[in-house]
PDB file of C-alpha atoms in Angstrom:
ATOM      1  CA  ALA E  25      -9.436 -33.185  26.127  1.00 44.00           C
ATOM      2  CA  GLN E  26     -11.971 -34.965  23.913  1.00 48.00           C
ATOM      3  CA  VAL E  27      -9.526 -37.775  23.295  1.00 43.00           C
ATOM      4  CA  GLU E  28      -8.854 -38.059  27.057  1.00 49.00           C
ATOM      5  CA  ARG E  29     -12.599 -38.184  27.759  1.00 53.00           C
ATOM      6  CA  ALA E  30     -12.974 -40.858  25.064  1.00 48.00           C
ATOM      7  CA  LEU E  31     -10.131 -42.826  26.615  1.00 47.00           C
ATOM      8  CA  MET E  32     -11.661 -42.525  30.085  1.00 51.00           C
ATOM      9  CA  GLU E  33     -15.106 -43.559  28.773  1.00 50.00           C
ATOM     10  CA  GLY E  34     -13.532 -46.538  26.975  1.00 48.00           C
ATOM     11  CA  ALA E  35     -11.640 -47.505  30.090  1.00 46.00           C
ATOM     12  CA  GLY E  36     -14.849 -47.143  32.192  1.00 49.00           C
ATOM     13  CA  GLY E  37     -16.777 -49.252  29.659  1.00 46.00           C
ATOM     14  CA  GLY E  38     -14.057 -51.915  29.710  1.00 48.00           C
ATOM     15  CA  ALA E  39     -14.082 -51.943  33.469  1.00 46.00           C
ATOM     16  CA  ALA E  40     -17.896 -52.205  33.536  1.00 45.00           C
ATOM     17  CA  GLY E  41     -17.744 -55.062  31.001  1.00 48.00           C
ATOM     18  CA  ARG E  42     -15.181 -56.895  33.025  1.00 49.00           C
ATOM     19  CA  GLY E  43     -17.316 -56.348  36.177  1.00 47.00           C
ATOM     20  CA  GLU E  44     -20.347 -57.744  34.374  1.00 47.00           C
ATOM     21  CA  GLU E  45     -18.332 -60.726  33.158  1.00 47.00           C
ATOM     22  CA  GLU E  46     -17.039 -61.298  36.647  1.00 47.00           C
ATOM     23  CA  ALA E  47     -20.546 -60.917  38.041  1.00 45.00           C
ATOM     24  CA  GLY E  48     -21.786 -63.384  35.428  1.00 48.00           C
ATOM     25  CA  ALA E  49     -19.005 -65.729  36.294  1.00 42.00           C
ATOM     26  CA  GLY E  50     -19.808 -65.298  39.958  1.00 47.00           C
ATOM     27  CA  GLY E  51     -23.492 -65.886  39.269  1.00 46.00           C
ATOM     28  CA  GLY E  52     -22.702 -69.005  37.261  1.00 43.00           C
ATOM     29  CA  ALA E  53     -20.455 -70.228  39.967  1.00 41.00           C
ATOM     30  CA  GLY E  54     -23.152 -69.443  42.558  1.00 43.00           C
ATOM     31  CA  SER E  55     -25.818 -71.323  40.590  1.00 43.00           C
ATOM     32  CA  ALA E  56     -23.490 -74.233  40.127  1.00 40.00           C
ATOM     33  CA  ALA E  57     -22.742 -74.211  43.779  1.00 38.00           C
ATOM     34  CA  ALA E  58     -26.455 -73.926  44.583  1.00 38.00           C
ATOM     35  CA  GLY E  59     -27.318 -76.835  42.269  1.00 43.00           C
ATOM     36  CA  ALA E  60     -24.495 -78.977  43.461  1.00 37.00           C
ATOM     37  CA  GLY E  61     -24.370 -78.006  47.091  1.00 40.00           C
ATOM     38  CA  ALA E  62     -27.800 -78.769  48.370  1.00 37.00           C
ATOM     39  CA  GLU E  63     -26.103 -81.346  50.367  1.00 38.00           C
ATOM     40  CA  GLN E  64     -23.170 -79.098  51.411  1.00 41.00           C
ATOM     41  CA  VAL E  65     -24.988 -76.314  53.175  1.00 39.00           C
ATOM     42  CA  PRO E  66     -22.202 -75.163  55.544  1.00 41.00           C
ATOM     43  CA  SER E  67     -19.772 -74.139  52.732  1.00 43.00           C
ATOM     44  CA  ARG E  68     -22.337 -72.051  50.735  1.00 44.00           C
ATOM     45  CA  THR E  69     -21.526 -68.796  52.474  1.00 42.00           C
ATOM     46  CA  VAL E  70     -17.830 -69.108  51.655  1.00 41.00           C
ATOM     47  CA  VAL E  71     -18.514 -69.727  47.976  1.00 42.00           C
ATOM     48  CA  LYS E  72     -20.813 -66.622  47.740  1.00 46.00           C
ATOM     49  CA  ALA E  73     -18.405 -64.248  49.585  1.00 48.00           C
ATOM     50  CA  ARG E  74     -15.336 -65.093  47.498  1.00 54.00           C
ATOM     51  CA  PRO E  75     -16.505 -63.528  44.158  1.00 73.00           C
ATOM     52  CA  LYS E  76     -17.208 -60.189  45.896  1.00 78.00           C
ATOM     53  CA  VAL E  77     -13.693 -60.028  47.275  1.00 77.00           C
ATOM     54  CA  VAL E  78     -12.260 -60.918  43.897  1.00 77.00           C
ATOM     55  CA  ALA E  79     -14.428 -58.281  42.221  1.00 80.00           C
ATOM     56  CA  GLU E  80     -13.322 -55.674  44.763  1.00 81.00           C
ATOM     57  CA  MET E  81      -9.686 -56.577  44.189  1.00 81.00           C
ATOM     58  CA  GLU E  82     -10.114 -56.369  40.449  1.00 82.00           C
ATOM     59  CA  ARG E  83     -11.910 -53.058  40.779  1.00 83.00           C
ATOM     60  CA  ARG E  84      -9.070 -51.663  42.877  1.00 84.00           C
ATOM     61  CA  ALA E  85      -6.526 -53.056  40.440  1.00 85.00           C
ATOM     62  CA  GLU E  86      -8.441 -51.453  37.585  1.00 87.00           C
ATOM     63  CA  GLU E  87      -8.519 -48.111  39.417  1.00 87.00           C
ATOM     64  CA  ARG E  88      -4.812 -48.321  40.106  1.00 85.00           C
ATOM     65  CA  HIS E  89      -4.272 -49.174  36.431  1.00 86.00           C
ATOM     66  CA  LYS E  90      -6.375 -46.154  35.402  1.00 86.00           C
ATOM     67  CA  ILE E  91      -4.463 -43.857  37.723  1.00 88.00           C
ATOM     68  CA  ARG E  92      -1.155 -45.187  36.418  1.00 86.00           C
ATOM     69  CA  GLU E  93      -2.291 -44.694  32.804  1.00 88.00           C
ATOM     70  CA  GLU E  94      -3.487 -41.159  33.571  1.00 88.00           C
ATOM     71  CA  ARG E  95      -0.154 -40.337  35.183  1.00 87.00           C
ATOM     72  CA  MET E  96       1.723 -41.814  32.222  1.00 89.00           C
ATOM     73  CA  GLU E  97      -0.537 -39.854  29.837  1.00 87.00           C
ATOM     74  CA  ARG E  98       0.113 -36.589  31.712  1.00 87.00           C
ATOM     75  CA  GLN E  99       3.813 -37.354  31.758  1.00 87.00           C
ATOM     76  CA  ARG E 100       3.774 -38.031  28.021  1.00 86.00           C
ATOM     77  CA  GLU E 101       1.898 -34.768  27.418  1.00 88.00           C
ATOM     78  CA  ARG E 102       4.430 -32.851  29.529  1.00 86.00           C
ATOM     79  CA  GLU E 103       7.267 -34.495  27.593  1.00 88.00           C
ATOM     80  CA  GLU E 104       5.640 -33.593  24.284  1.00 87.00           C
ATOM     81  CA  GLN E 105       5.050 -30.020  25.442  1.00 87.00           C
ATOM     82  CA  ARG E 106       8.642 -29.770  26.628  1.00 87.00           C
ATOM     83  CA  ARG E 107       9.930 -31.156  23.327  1.00 86.00           C
ATOM     84  CA  ALA E 108       7.659 -28.807  21.348  1.00 87.00           C
ATOM     85  CA  GLU E 109       8.901 -25.870  23.441  1.00 87.00           C
ATOM     86  CA  GLU E 110      12.523 -26.896  22.869  1.00 87.00           C
ATOM     87  CA  GLN E 111      11.896 -27.256  19.140  1.00 85.00           C
ATOM     88  CA  ARG E 112      10.197 -23.866  19.047  1.00 85.00           C
ATOM     89  CA  VAL E 113      13.095 -22.266  20.959  1.00 87.00           C
ATOM     90  CA  GLU E 114      15.615 -23.898  18.625  1.00 87.00           C
ATOM     91  CA  GLU E 115      13.601 -22.800  15.586  1.00 85.00           C
ATOM     92  CA  ASP E 116      13.420 -19.203  16.913  1.00 86.00           C
ATOM     93  CA  LYS E 117      17.136 -19.246  17.603  1.00 86.00           C
ATOM     94  CA  ARG E 118      17.886 -20.584  14.115  1.00 85.00           C
ATOM     95  CA  GLN E 119      15.598 -18.008  12.508  1.00 86.00           C
ATOM     96  CA  ALA E 120      17.239 -15.239  14.557  1.00 85.00           C
ATOM     97  CA  GLU E 121      20.678 -16.427  13.406  1.00 86.00           C
ATOM     98  CA  GLU E 122      19.476 -16.549   9.804  1.00 87.00           C
ATOM     99  CA  ARG E 123      18.030 -13.036  10.080  1.00 86.00           C
ATOM    100  CA  GLU E 124      21.291 -11.786  11.594  1.00 87.00           C
ATOM    101  CA  GLN E 125      23.309 -13.387   8.808  1.00 87.00           C
ATOM    102  CA  GLN E 126      20.969 -11.932   6.201  1.00 87.00           C
ATOM    103  CA  ARG E 127      21.256  -8.505   7.814  1.00 87.00           C
ATOM    104  CA  ILE E 128      25.071  -8.757   7.826  1.00 88.00           C
ATOM    105  CA  VAL E 129      25.070  -9.811   4.157  1.00 87.00           C
ATOM    106  CA  ALA E 130      22.685  -6.963   3.255  1.00 86.00           C
ATOM    107  CA  GLU E 131      24.868  -4.439   5.124  1.00 88.00           C
ATOM    108  CA  ARG E 132      27.969  -5.771   3.348  1.00 86.00           C
ATOM    109  CA  GLN E 133      26.227  -5.506  -0.027  1.00 86.00           C
ATOM    110  CA  ASP E 134      25.056  -1.966   0.773  1.00 87.00           C
ATOM    111  CA  ARG E 135      28.572  -1.001   1.808  1.00 87.00           C
ATOM    112  CA  LEU E 136      30.061  -2.454  -1.398  1.00 88.00           C
ATOM    113  CA  ARG E 137      27.370  -0.733  -3.470  1.00 87.00           C
ATOM    114  CA  ASP E 138      28.128   2.612  -1.757  1.00 87.00           C
ATOM    115  CA  GLU E 139      31.864   2.156  -2.355  1.00 88.00           C
ATOM    116  CA  LYS E 140      31.285   1.378  -6.040  1.00 87.00           C
ATOM    117  CA  ARG E 141      28.972   4.384  -6.357  1.00 87.00           C
ATOM    118  CA  LEU E 142      31.533   6.697  -4.705  1.00 88.00           C
ATOM    119  CA  ARG E 143      34.312   5.332  -6.941  1.00 87.00           C
ATOM    120  CA  ALA E 144      32.167   5.844 -10.035  1.00 87.00           C
ATOM    121  CA  GLN E 145      31.239   9.355  -8.852  1.00 87.00           C
ATOM    122  CA  ARG E 146      34.920  10.213  -8.345  1.00 87.00           C
ATOM    123  CA  LEU E 147      35.756   8.929 -11.831  1.00 89.00           C
ATOM    124  CA  VAL E 148      32.901  10.949 -13.334  1.00 89.00           C
ATOM    125  CA  ASP E 149      34.029  14.090 -11.447  1.00 88.00           C
ATOM    126  CA  LEU E 150      37.622  13.549 -12.617  1.00 88.00           C
ATOM    127  CA  ALA E 151      36.487  13.098 -16.231  1.00 86.00           C
ATOM    128  CA  GLN E 152      34.297  16.213 -16.009  1.00 87.00           C
ATOM    129  CA  GLN E 153      37.188  18.185 -14.513  1.00 87.00           C
ATOM    130  CA  ARG E 154      39.518  17.029 -17.305  1.00 87.00           C
ATOM    131  CA  GLU E 155      36.915  17.904 -19.941  1.00 88.00           C
ATOM    132  CA  LYS E 156      36.420  21.360 -18.403  1.00 86.00           C
ATOM    133  CA  GLY E 157      40.187  21.876 -18.306  1.00 85.00           C
ATOM    134  CA  ARG E 158      40.475  20.848 -21.953  1.00 85.00           C
ATOM    135  CA  LEU E 159      37.638  23.192 -22.967  1.00 88.00           C
ATOM    136  CA  ALA E 160      39.174  26.033 -20.947  1.00 87.00           C
ATOM    137  CA  ARG E 161      42.543  25.372 -22.607  1.00 86.00           C
ATOM    138  CA  GLN E 162      40.977  25.421 -26.068  1.00 86.00           C
ATOM    139  CA  PHE E 163      39.054  28.614 -25.239  1.00 87.00           C
ATOM    140  CA  TRP E 164      42.235  30.263 -23.916  1.00 88.00           C
ATOM    141  CA  GLU E 165      44.199  29.239 -27.051  1.00 86.00           C
ATOM    142  CA  PHE E 166      41.434  30.583 -29.282  1.00 85.00           C
ATOM    143  CA  ASN E 167      41.373  33.881 -27.359  1.00 84.00           C
ATOM    144  CA  ARG E 168      45.146  34.161 -27.642  1.00 83.00           C
ATOM    145  CA  LEU E 169      45.042  33.498 -31.385  1.00 86.00           C
ATOM    146  CA  ALA E 170      42.214  36.012 -31.819  1.00 83.00           C
ATOM    147  CA  GLN E 171      44.143  38.622 -29.833  1.00 84.00           C
ATOM    148  CA  VAL E 172      47.304  37.971 -31.886  1.00 84.00           C
ATOM    149  CA  TRP E 173      45.339  38.218 -35.121  1.00 86.00           C
ATOM    150  CA  CYS E 174      43.749  41.492 -34.000  1.00 86.00           C
ATOM    151  CA  VAL E 175      47.147  42.865 -33.029  1.00 86.00           C
ATOM    152  CA  LEU E 176      48.556  41.863 -36.433  1.00 85.00           C
ATOM    153  CA  GLN E 177      45.629  43.543 -38.157  1.00 83.00           C
ATOM    154  CA  GLN E 178      46.192  46.708 -36.139  1.00 85.00           C
ATOM    155  CA  VAL E 179      49.926  46.645 -36.917  1.00 86.00           C
ATOM    156  CA  THR E 180      49.188  46.139 -40.630  1.00 86.00           C
ATOM    157  CA  ILE E 181      46.670  48.995 -40.671  1.00 86.00           C
ATOM    158  CA  HIS E 182      49.083  51.240 -38.764  1.00 84.00           C
ATOM    159  CA  ALA E 183      51.892  50.336 -41.187  1.00 84.00           C
ATOM    160  CA  GLN E 184      49.673  51.130 -44.162  1.00 83.00           C
ATOM    161  CA  GLU E 185      48.623  54.451 -42.596  1.00 85.00           C
ATOM    162  CA  MET E 186      52.259  55.328 -41.920  1.00 86.00           C
ATOM    163  CA  GLY E 187      53.131  54.370 -45.508  1.00 82.00           C
ATOM    164  CA  ILE E 188      50.390  56.654 -46.819  1.00 85.00           C
ATOM    165  CA  LEU E 189      51.610  59.465 -44.521  1.00 85.00           C
ATOM    166  CA  ALA E 190      55.189  58.945 -45.640  1.00 85.00           C
ATOM    167  CA  TRP E 191      54.142  58.992 -49.290  1.00 85.00           C
ATOM    168  CA  HIS E 192      52.197  62.207 -48.679  1.00 82.00           C
ATOM    169  CA  ARG E 193      55.194  63.822 -47.003  1.00 83.00           C
ATOM    170  CA  TYR E 194      57.417  62.611 -49.825  1.00 83.00           C
ATOM    171  CA  ARG E 195      55.119  64.243 -52.353  1.00 81.00           C
ATOM    172  CA  ARG E 196      55.109  67.445 -50.327  1.00 82.00           C
ATOM    173  CA  SER E 197      58.879  67.453 -50.097  1.00 83.00           C
ATOM    174  CA  LEU E 198      59.128  66.630 -53.805  1.00 83.00           C
ATOM    175  CA  LEU E 199      56.694  69.424 -54.609  1.00 82.00           C
ATOM    176  CA  ARG E 200      58.604  71.799 -52.347  1.00 82.00           C
ATOM    177  CA  ALA E 201      61.860  70.811 -54.037  1.00 82.00           C
ATOM    178  CA  GLY E 202      60.283  71.297 -57.476  1.00 76.00           C
ATOM    179  CA  LEU E 203      58.948  74.674 -56.530  1.00 78.00           C
ATOM    180  CA  SER E 204      62.294  75.733 -55.162  1.00 79.00           C
ATOM    181  CA  SER E 205      63.993  74.556 -58.371  1.00 74.00           C
ATOM    182  CA  TRP E 206      61.410  76.352 -60.427  1.00 74.00           C
ATOM    183  CA  ARG E 207      61.979  79.536 -58.458  1.00 73.00           C
ATOM    184  CA  ALA E 208      65.703  79.262 -58.996  1.00 71.00           C
ATOM    185  CA  HIS E 209      65.270  78.669 -62.718  1.00 65.00           C
ATOM    186  CA  PHE E 210      62.779  81.549 -62.943  1.00 63.00           C
ATOM    187  CA  ALA E 211      65.295  83.862 -61.330  1.00 67.00           C
ATOM    188  CA  ARG E 212      67.944  82.917 -63.910  1.00 67.00           C
ATOM    189  CA  SER E 213      65.602  82.907 -66.990  1.00 63.00           C
ATOM    190  CA  ALA E 214      64.093  85.756 -68.828  1.00 62.00           C
ATOM    191  CA  ALA E 215      60.834  87.307 -67.894  1.00 63.00           C
ATOM    192  CA  ALA E 216      58.924  85.887 -70.873  1.00 68.00           C
ATOM    193  CA  ALA E 217      60.448  82.495 -70.622  1.00 72.00           C
ATOM    194  CA  ALA E 218      59.984  82.815 -66.950  1.00 68.00           C
ATOM    195  CA  ALA E 219      56.398  83.797 -67.399  1.00 71.00           C
ATOM    196  CA  ARG E 220      55.874  81.057 -69.956  1.00 75.00           C
ATOM    197  CA  CYS E 221      57.631  78.594 -67.851  1.00 76.00           C
ATOM    198  CA  GLY E 222      55.772  79.944 -64.853  1.00 73.00           C
ATOM    199  CA  ARG E 223      52.461  79.452 -66.527  1.00 79.00           C
ATOM    200  CA  ALA E 224      53.523  76.018 -67.639  1.00 80.00           C
ATOM    201  CA  ARG E 225      54.724  75.218 -64.137  1.00 80.00           C
ATOM    202  CA  ILE E 226      51.614  76.660 -62.619  1.00 83.00           C
ATOM    203  CA  ALA E 227      49.552  74.541 -64.986  1.00 83.00           C
ATOM    204  CA  ASN E 228      51.716  71.596 -64.173  1.00 82.00           C
ATOM    205  CA  TRP E 229      51.408  72.376 -60.448  1.00 83.00           C
ATOM    206  CA  ARG E 230      47.690  72.620 -60.744  1.00 85.00           C
ATOM    207  CA  LEU E 231      47.672  69.404 -62.692  1.00 85.00           C
ATOM    208  CA  ARG E 232      49.736  67.825 -59.987  1.00 83.00           C
ATOM    209  CA  ARG E 233      47.487  69.350 -57.375  1.00 85.00           C
ATOM    210  CA  HIS E 234      44.518  67.947 -59.200  1.00 86.00           C
ATOM    211  CA  LEU E 235      46.266  64.617 -59.463  1.00 87.00           C
ATOM    212  CA  PHE E 236      47.183  64.877 -55.796  1.00 86.00           C
ATOM    213  CA  GLY E 237      43.540  65.565 -54.972  1.00 86.00           C
ATOM    214  CA  VAL E 238      42.526  62.587 -57.067  1.00 87.00           C
ATOM    215  CA  LEU E 239      45.158  60.544 -55.275  1.00 87.00           C
ATOM    216  CA  LEU E 240      43.885  61.722 -51.908  1.00 88.00           C
ATOM    217  CA  TRP E 241      40.357  60.870 -52.993  1.00 89.00           C
ATOM    218  CA  ALA E 242      41.570  57.417 -54.016  1.00 88.00           C
ATOM    219  CA  LEU E 243      43.381  57.067 -50.683  1.00 88.00           C
ATOM    220  CA  ARG E 244      40.250  58.112 -48.832  1.00 88.00           C
ATOM    221  CA  LEU E 245      38.290  55.514 -50.792  1.00 89.00           C
ATOM    222  CA  LEU E 246      40.957  52.942 -49.997  1.00 89.00           C
ATOM    223  CA  ALA E 247      40.869  53.927 -46.322  1.00 89.00           C
ATOM    224  CA  ALA E 248      37.075  53.663 -46.297  1.00 88.00           C
ATOM    225  CA  GLU E 249      37.361  50.268 -47.973  1.00 88.00           C
ATOM    226  CA  TRP E 250      39.908  49.204 -45.369  1.00 89.00           C
ATOM    227  CA  ARG E 251      37.633  50.430 -42.607  1.00 89.00           C
ATOM    228  CA  GLU E 252      34.759  48.449 -44.095  1.00 89.00           C
ATOM    229  CA  HIS E 253      37.045  45.451 -44.332  1.00 88.00           C
ATOM    230  CA  VAL E 254      38.040  45.937 -40.687  1.00 88.00           C
ATOM    231  CA  GLU E 255      34.367  46.202 -39.694  1.00 89.00           C
ATOM    232  CA  VAL E 256      33.576  43.022 -41.614  1.00 88.00           C
ATOM    233  CA  VAL E 257      36.501  41.223 -40.006  1.00 88.00           C
ATOM    234  CA  ARG E 258      35.443  42.523 -36.587  1.00 88.00           C
ATOM    235  CA  GLU E 259      31.894  41.271 -37.163  1.00 89.00           C
ATOM    236  CA  GLU E 260      33.243  37.906 -38.282  1.00 88.00           C
ATOM    237  CA  LEU E 261      35.398  37.745 -35.144  1.00 87.00           C
ATOM    238  CA  GLU E 262      32.407  38.628 -32.976  1.00 88.00           C
ATOM    239  CA  GLN E 263      30.278  36.003 -34.727  1.00 87.00           C
ATOM    240  CA  SER E 264      33.073  33.450 -34.277  1.00 86.00           C
ATOM    241  CA  LEU E 265      33.323  34.366 -30.589  1.00 87.00           C
ATOM    242  CA  LEU E 266      29.545  34.062 -30.277  1.00 87.00           C
ATOM    243  CA  ARG E 267      29.644  30.662 -31.971  1.00 87.00           C
ATOM    244  CA  ARG E 268      32.412  29.551 -29.643  1.00 87.00           C
ATOM    245  CA  ARG E 269      30.504  30.776 -26.608  1.00 86.00           C
ATOM    246  CA  LEU E 270      27.316  29.102 -27.863  1.00 87.00           C
ATOM    247  CA  HIS E 271      29.267  25.885 -28.344  1.00 87.00           C
ATOM    248  CA  SER E 272      30.681  26.205 -24.815  1.00 87.00           C
ATOM    249  CA  TRP E 273      27.187  26.916 -23.454  1.00 89.00           C
ATOM    250  CA  ARG E 274      25.828  23.844 -25.241  1.00 87.00           C
ATOM    251  CA  ALA E 275      28.648  21.722 -23.821  1.00 87.00           C
ATOM    252  CA  VAL E 276      27.934  23.042 -20.298  1.00 88.00           C
ATOM    253  CA  ALA E 277      24.193  22.417 -20.815  1.00 87.00           C
ATOM    254  CA  LYS E 278      24.943  18.866 -21.929  1.00 87.00           C
ATOM    255  CA  GLU E 279      27.104  18.348 -18.836  1.00 89.00           C
ATOM    256  CA  VAL E 280      24.344  19.711 -16.584  1.00 87.00           C
ATOM    257  CA  ALA E 281      21.772  17.478 -18.288  1.00 86.00           C
ATOM    258  CA  PHE E 282      24.111  14.503 -17.903  1.00 87.00           C
ATOM    259  CA  GLU E 283      24.598  15.278 -14.197  1.00 88.00           C
ATOM    260  CA  LYS E 284      20.832  15.554 -13.727  1.00 86.00           C
ATOM    261  CA  GLY E 285      20.357  12.230 -15.528  1.00 84.00           C
ATOM    262  CA  CYS E 286      23.010  10.627 -13.289  1.00 86.00           C
ATOM    263  CA  LYS E 287      21.287  12.000 -10.191  1.00 86.00           C
ATOM    264  CA  ALA E 288      17.893  10.769 -11.416  1.00 84.00           C
ATOM    265  CA  THR E 289      19.364   7.314 -12.153  1.00 84.00           C
ATOM    266  CA  HIS E 290      20.990   7.226  -8.732  1.00 83.00           C
ATOM    267  CA  GLN E 291      17.704   8.248  -7.067  1.00 82.00           C
ATOM    268  CA  TYR E 292      15.809   5.587  -9.034  1.00 79.00           C
ATOM    269  CA  ALA E 293      18.408   2.957  -8.010  1.00 79.00           C
ATOM    270  CA  ARG E 294      18.048   3.983  -4.344  1.00 80.00           C
ATOM    271  CA  TRP E 295      14.240   3.815  -4.620  1.00 79.00           C
ATOM    272  CA  LEU E 296      14.396   0.421  -6.354  1.00 75.00           C
ATOM    273  CA  SER E 297      16.848  -1.005  -3.766  1.00 76.00           C
ATOM    274  CA  ARG E 298      14.674   0.318  -0.891  1.00 75.00           C
ATOM    275  CA  HIS E 299      11.505  -1.280  -2.271  1.00 75.00           C
ATOM    276  CA  THR E 300      13.362  -4.493  -3.168  1.00 77.00           C
ATOM    277  CA  ILE E 301      14.637  -4.848   0.407  1.00 77.00           C
ATOM    278  CA  ARG E 302      11.125  -4.185   1.749  1.00 78.00           C
ATOM    279  CA  TYR E 303       9.593  -6.798  -0.560  1.00 75.00           C
ATOM    280  CA  TRP E 304      12.363  -9.227   0.354  1.00 81.00           C
ATOM    281  CA  LYS E 305      11.652  -8.700   4.072  1.00 81.00           C
ATOM    282  CA  GLN E 306       7.936  -9.270   3.518  1.00 81.00           C
ATOM    283  CA  GLY E 307       8.724 -12.479   1.600  1.00 78.00           C
ATOM    284  CA  ALA E 308      11.033 -13.631   4.386  1.00 81.00           C
ATOM    285  CA  LYS E 309       8.296 -12.989   6.968  1.00 84.00           C
ATOM    286  CA  GLN E 310       5.758 -14.872   4.839  1.00 83.00           C
ATOM    287  CA  VAL E 311       8.143 -17.821   4.466  1.00 82.00           C
ATOM    288  CA  ALA E 312       8.771 -17.813   8.229  1.00 83.00           C
ATOM    289  CA  LEU E 313       4.999 -17.798   8.917  1.00 84.00           C
ATOM    290  CA  GLU E 314       4.476 -20.649   6.452  1.00 85.00           C
ATOM    291  CA  GLN E 315       7.260 -22.636   8.096  1.00 85.00           C
ATOM    292  CA  GLN E 316       5.744 -22.049  11.527  1.00 84.00           C
ATOM    293  CA  MET E 317       2.308 -23.044  10.228  1.00 84.00           C
ATOM    294  CA  HIS E 318       3.769 -26.193   8.664  1.00 84.00           C
ATOM    295  CA  ALA E 319       5.576 -27.059  11.897  1.00 83.00           C
ATOM    296  CA  HIS E 320       2.385 -26.454  13.884  1.00 83.00           C
ATOM    297  CA  LYS E 321       0.366 -28.657  11.491  1.00 83.00           C
ATOM    298  CA  LYS E 322       2.980 -31.372  11.724  1.00 84.00           C
ATOM    299  CA  LEU E 323       2.948 -31.170  15.523  1.00 84.00           C
ATOM    300  CA  LEU E 324      -0.858 -31.454  15.586  1.00 83.00           C
ATOM    301  CA  GLN E 325      -0.735 -34.374  13.173  1.00 83.00           C
ATOM    302  CA  ASP E 326       1.846 -36.110  15.359  1.00 84.00           C
ATOM    303  CA  LYS E 327      -0.297 -35.539  18.445  1.00 82.00           C
ATOM    304  CA  VAL E 328      -3.445 -36.831  16.762  1.00 80.00           C
ATOM    305  CA  SER E 329      -1.540 -39.843  15.402  1.00 81.00           C
ATOM    306  CA  GLY E 330      -0.193 -40.588  18.892  1.00 79.00           C
ATOM    307  CA  TRP E 331      -3.642 -40.314  20.379  1.00 80.00           C
ATOM    308  CA  LEU E 332      -5.102 -42.581  17.683  1.00 78.00           C
ATOM    309  CA  ARG E 333      -2.351 -45.130  18.271  1.00 79.00           C
ATOM    310  CA  GLU E 334      -3.030 -45.022  22.005  1.00 80.00           C
ATOM    311  CA  ILE E 335      -6.800 -45.455  21.349  1.00 76.00           C
ATOM    312  CA  ASP E 336      -6.074 -48.398  19.073  1.00 76.00           C
ATOM    313  CA  ALA E 337      -3.698 -49.849  21.655  1.00 77.00           C
ATOM    314  CA  GLY E 338      -6.333 -49.420  24.404  1.00 72.00           C
ATOM    315  CA  ALA E 339      -8.997 -50.967  22.134  1.00 71.00           C
ATOM    316  CA  THR E 340      -6.795 -53.970  21.333  1.00 74.00           C
ATOM    317  CA  ALA E 341      -5.963 -54.299  25.025  1.00 71.00           C
ATOM    318  CA  ASP E 342      -9.667 -54.235  25.938  1.00 68.00           C
ATOM    319  CA  ALA E 343     -10.430 -56.758  23.202  1.00 68.00           C
ATOM    320  CA  ALA E 344      -7.673 -59.018  24.530  1.00 62.00           C
TER     321      ALA E 344
END
């Protein structure tokens, strides 16, 4: 608006200057006619009326020229506005297409990332399942071996107890056979020899009984020792089972800690991707605003340059 007012003031000043020049020319012509035409009095009125008509015609021509320039200026402004609107619409359309393409690319990347994460999760689950199966197999084999070893120990102890019982019965049968033989020999021998032999046999029987008692005492000691050995072996088995269970518990704890670490890493990756996408969107908006600001500055510079060129053209035209 300021440029238009400046143009109108310049055009008005040019028109006023031309009117003054024409008036000066008319005045000069009138004075020349007055100096030269003292003798030609009838034609003086015609010479004075002609510059007014010419000035009126020039004024009308100047007004028509102004009107034509104003119309051309308005038409140029409408053309520039229309072009700016078309450029803005094209820029919005291009930015919308770019945003759509970026959204499609982001969705594709998210989909690929989800597929990779699911594949990795399936592989981790499969590996964990295999590891659990292997641990269960090892635990089952160990339990079977422990059960077999316990059964063998029980069979050995039972065999030893049966051997001791058989030896005891053998000694009883041997003692019974010896006593029966002694009774038979005592019946056939004399009373003194029988008594002597009886005393000797009784002493021998008592000695054997004492020896049998000592043997039983030794067997009891051996049985107690075997029981202690069984208790020690049982404690060792229980400690081994406890160690195995503690090892299994540690393995399960490690697996749980690893799963928690995987979940924490996955959550951190989701948080990082969410904030990265938000920062990327903010950067894209800032770039779009800077591009719009640059386009607006360029448009204003083009307008001001056009107006300056038109002012310079009008000034050169007025000077001419």
